[in-house]
Coordinates of N, CA, C and O in Angstrom, one line a residue:
M22 N -7.7 -40.0 40.5 CA -8.8 -40.4 39.6 C -9.7 -41.5 40.2 O -9.1 -42.5 40.7
P23 N -11.0 -41.4 40.1 CA -11.8 -42.5 40.7 C -11.7 -43.8 40.0 O -11.3 -43.8 38.8
K24 N -12.1 -44.9 40.6 CA -12.1 -46.2 40.0 C -13.2 -46.2 38.9 O -14.2 -45.5 39.0
M25 N -12.9 -47.0 37.8 CA -13.9 -47.1 36.8 C -15.0 -48.1 37.1 O -14.6 -49.2 37.7
K26 N -16.2 -47.8 36.9 CA -17.3 -48.7 37.3 C -17.5 -49.7 36.2 O -17.3 -49.5 35.0
T27 N -17.9 -50.9 36.7 CA -18.3 -52.0 35.8 C -19.6 -51.7 35.2 O -20.5 -51.3 35.9
K28 N -19.8 -52.0 33.9 CA -21.1 -51.8 33.3 C -22.0 -53.0 33.6 O -21.6 -54.1 33.5
G29 N -23.2 -52.7 34.1 CA -24.1 -53.7 34.6 C -24.5 -54.7 33.6 O -24.6 -55.9 33.8
G30 N -24.7 -54.3 32.3 CA -25.1 -55.2 31.3 C -24.0 -56.2 30.9 O -24.2 -57.3 30.7
A31 N -22.7 -55.7 31.0 CA -21.6 -56.6 30.7 C -21.4 -57.6 31.8 O -21.0 -58.7 31.6
K32 N -21.6 -57.1 33.1 CA -21.4 -57.9 34.2 C -22.4 -59.2 34.2 O -22.0 -60.3 34.6
K33 N -23.6 -59.0 33.6 CA -24.5 -60.1 33.5 C -24.2 -61.0 32.3 O -24.6 -62.2 32.3
R34 N -23.5 -60.5 31.3 CA -23.3 -61.3 30.1 C -22.0 -62.0 29.9 O -21.9 -62.9 29.1
F35 N -21.0 -61.6 30.7 CA -19.6 -62.2 30.5 C -19.1 -62.7 31.8 O -19.4 -62.2 32.9
R36 N -18.3 -63.8 31.7 CA -17.6 -64.4 32.9 C -16.1 -64.5 32.5 O -15.8 -64.8 31.4
I37 N -15.2 -64.3 33.5 CA -13.8 -64.5 33.3 C -13.4 -65.9 33.7 O -13.8 -66.4 34.8
T38 N -12.7 -66.6 32.8 CA -12.2 -68.0 33.2 C -10.9 -67.9 34.0 O -10.4 -66.8 34.2
G39 N -10.5 -69.0 34.5 CA -9.3 -69.0 35.4 C -8.0 -68.6 34.6 O -7.1 -68.0 35.3
T40 N -8.0 -68.8 33.3 CA -6.8 -68.4 32.5 C -6.9 -66.9 32.0 O -6.1 -66.5 31.3
G41 N -8.0 -66.2 32.3 CA -8.2 -64.8 31.9 C -8.9 -64.6 30.7 O -9.1 -63.5 30.2
K42 N -9.5 -65.7 30.0 CA -10.3 -65.5 28.9 C -11.7 -65.1 29.3 O -12.0 -65.2 30.5
I43 N -12.5 -64.6 28.3 CA -13.8 -64.2 28.7 C -14.8 -65.1 28.0 O -14.8 -65.3 26.8
K44 N -15.7 -65.6 28.8 CA -16.8 -66.5 28.3 C -18.0 -65.7 28.0 O -18.3 -64.7 28.7
R45 N -18.8 -66.2 27.0 CA -20.1 -65.5 26.6 C -21.1 -66.6 26.2 O -20.7 -67.7 25.9
K46 N -22.3 -66.2 26.2 CA -23.4 -67.1 25.7 C -23.6 -66.9 24.2 O -23.3 -65.8 23.7
H47 N -24.2 -67.8 23.5 CA -24.6 -67.6 22.1 C -26.0 -66.9 22.1 O -26.8 -67.0 23.0
A48 N -26.2 -66.2 21.0 CA -27.5 -65.5 20.7 C -28.4 -66.5 20.0 O -28.0 -67.6 19.7
F49 N -29.6 -66.1 19.8 CA -30.7 -66.9 19.1 C -31.1 -68.2 19.7 O -31.5 -69.1 19.1
K50 N -31.1 -68.2 21.1 CA -31.5 -69.4 21.8 C -32.8 -69.2 22.6 O -33.2 -70.0 23.4
S51 N -33.4 -68.0 22.5 CA -34.5 -67.7 23.5 C -35.9 -68.0 23.0 O -36.7 -68.4 23.7
H52 N -36.1 -67.8 21.7 CA -37.5 -68.0 21.2 C -37.4 -68.4 19.7 O -36.3 -68.3 19.1
I53 N -38.5 -68.7 19.1 CA -38.7 -69.2 17.7 C -37.7 -70.4 17.5 O -36.8 -70.4 16.6
L54 N -37.8 -71.4 18.4 CA -36.9 -72.5 18.3 C -37.4 -73.7 17.5 O -36.7 -74.6 17.2
T55 N -38.7 -73.6 17.0 CA -39.3 -74.8 16.3 C -38.6 -75.0 15.0 O -38.5 -76.1 14.5
K56 N -38.2 -73.9 14.3 CA -37.6 -74.1 13.0 C -36.1 -74.4 13.0 O -35.5 -74.7 12.0
K57 N -35.5 -74.3 14.2 CA -34.1 -74.6 14.4 C -33.8 -76.1 14.6 O -34.6 -76.7 15.4
S58 N -32.8 -76.6 14.1 CA -32.5 -78.1 14.2 C -32.0 -78.4 15.7 O -31.6 -77.5 16.4
K59 N -32.2 -79.7 16.0 CA -31.7 -80.1 17.3 C -30.2 -79.8 17.5 O -29.8 -79.3 18.6
K60 N -29.4 -80.1 16.5 CA -28.0 -79.9 16.6 C -27.7 -78.4 16.8 O -26.8 -78.1 17.6
R61 N -28.4 -77.5 16.1 CA -28.1 -76.1 16.2 C -28.5 -75.6 17.6 O -27.7 -74.9 18.2
K62 N -29.6 -76.0 18.1 CA -30.0 -75.6 19.4 C -29.1 -76.1 20.5 O -28.8 -75.4 21.5
R63 N -28.6 -77.4 20.3 CA -27.7 -77.9 21.3 C -26.4 -77.2 21.3 O -25.8 -76.8 22.4
N64 N -25.9 -76.8 20.1 CA -24.6 -76.1 20.1 C -24.7 -74.7 20.6 O -23.8 -74.1 21.1
L65 N -25.9 -74.1 20.4 CA -26.1 -72.7 20.9 C -26.1 -72.7 22.5 O -26.0 -71.7 23.1
G66 N -26.4 -73.8 23.1 CA -26.5 -73.9 24.5 C -25.1 -73.8 25.2 O -25.0 -73.5 26.4
Y67 N -24.0 -74.2 24.5 CA -22.7 -74.2 25.1 C -22.1 -72.8 25.1 O -22.5 -71.9 24.3
D68 N -21.2 -72.5 26.0 CA -20.6 -71.2 26.1 C -19.5 -71.1 25.0 O -19.0 -72.1 24.5
A69 N -19.2 -69.8 24.7 CA -18.2 -69.6 23.7 C -17.2 -68.6 24.3 O -17.4 -68.0 25.4
I70 N -16.0 -68.5 23.7 CA -15.0 -67.5 24.1 C -15.1 -66.3 23.3 O -15.2 -66.4 22.1
V71 N -15.0 -65.1 23.9 CA -15.0 -63.9 23.2 C -13.7 -63.8 22.3 O -12.6 -64.2 22.7
C72 N -13.9 -63.4 21.0 CA -12.7 -63.4 20.1 C -11.8 -62.3 20.5 O -12.1 -61.3 21.2
K73 N -10.5 -62.5 20.0 CA -9.4 -61.6 20.3 C -9.7 -60.1 20.0 O -9.3 -59.2 20.7
A74 N -10.4 -59.9 18.9 CA -10.7 -58.5 18.4 C -11.6 -57.8 19.4 O -11.5 -56.5 19.5
D75 N -12.5 -58.5 20.0 CA -13.5 -57.8 20.9 C -13.0 -57.8 22.4 O -13.7 -57.2 23.2
E76 N -12.0 -58.6 22.7 CA -11.6 -58.8 24.1 C -11.2 -57.5 24.8 O -11.6 -57.3 25.9
K77 N -10.6 -56.6 24.1 CA -10.2 -55.3 24.7 C -11.4 -54.5 25.1 O -11.4 -53.9 26.2
N78 N -12.4 -54.4 24.2 CA -13.6 -53.6 24.5 C -14.4 -54.2 25.7 O -14.9 -53.5 26.6
V79 N -14.5 -55.6 25.7 CA -15.2 -56.2 26.8 C -14.5 -56.0 28.1 O -15.1 -55.8 29.2
K80 N -13.2 -56.1 28.1 CA -12.4 -55.9 29.4 C -12.6 -54.5 29.9 O -12.7 -54.2 31.1
R81 N -12.7 -53.5 29.0 CA -13.0 -52.1 29.4 C -14.4 -52.0 30.1 O -14.5 -51.3 31.0
L82 N -15.4 -52.7 29.5 CA -16.7 -52.7 30.1 C -16.7 -53.3 31.4 O -17.5 -52.9 32.3
L83 N -15.9 -54.3 31.6 CA -15.8 -55.0 32.9 C -14.8 -54.3 33.9 O -14.6 -54.8 35.0
A84 N -14.3 -53.2 33.5 CA -13.4 -52.4 34.3 C -12.1 -53.2 34.7 O -11.7 -53.1 35.9
M85 N -11.6 -54.0 33.8 CA -10.4 -54.8 34.0 C -9.2 -54.0 33.5 O -9.4 -53.2 32.6
K86 N -8.0 -54.3 33.9 CA -6.8 -53.7 33.4 C -6.5 -54.2 32.1 O -6.7 -55.3 31.8

């Protein structure tokens, strides 16, 4: 059976940490920023970890075991 290909969209959006967790960016940080508070925009700038429920699907998209 051939190797499974990595999905290009997932490759751009997710990164694997050293411990095997998956990092992601927050949504809602690209435009219409005037109505959002400084605190909200600042917190949206930090990376987040993909939750346990979604981890299996994301790993499949990244062609990980």
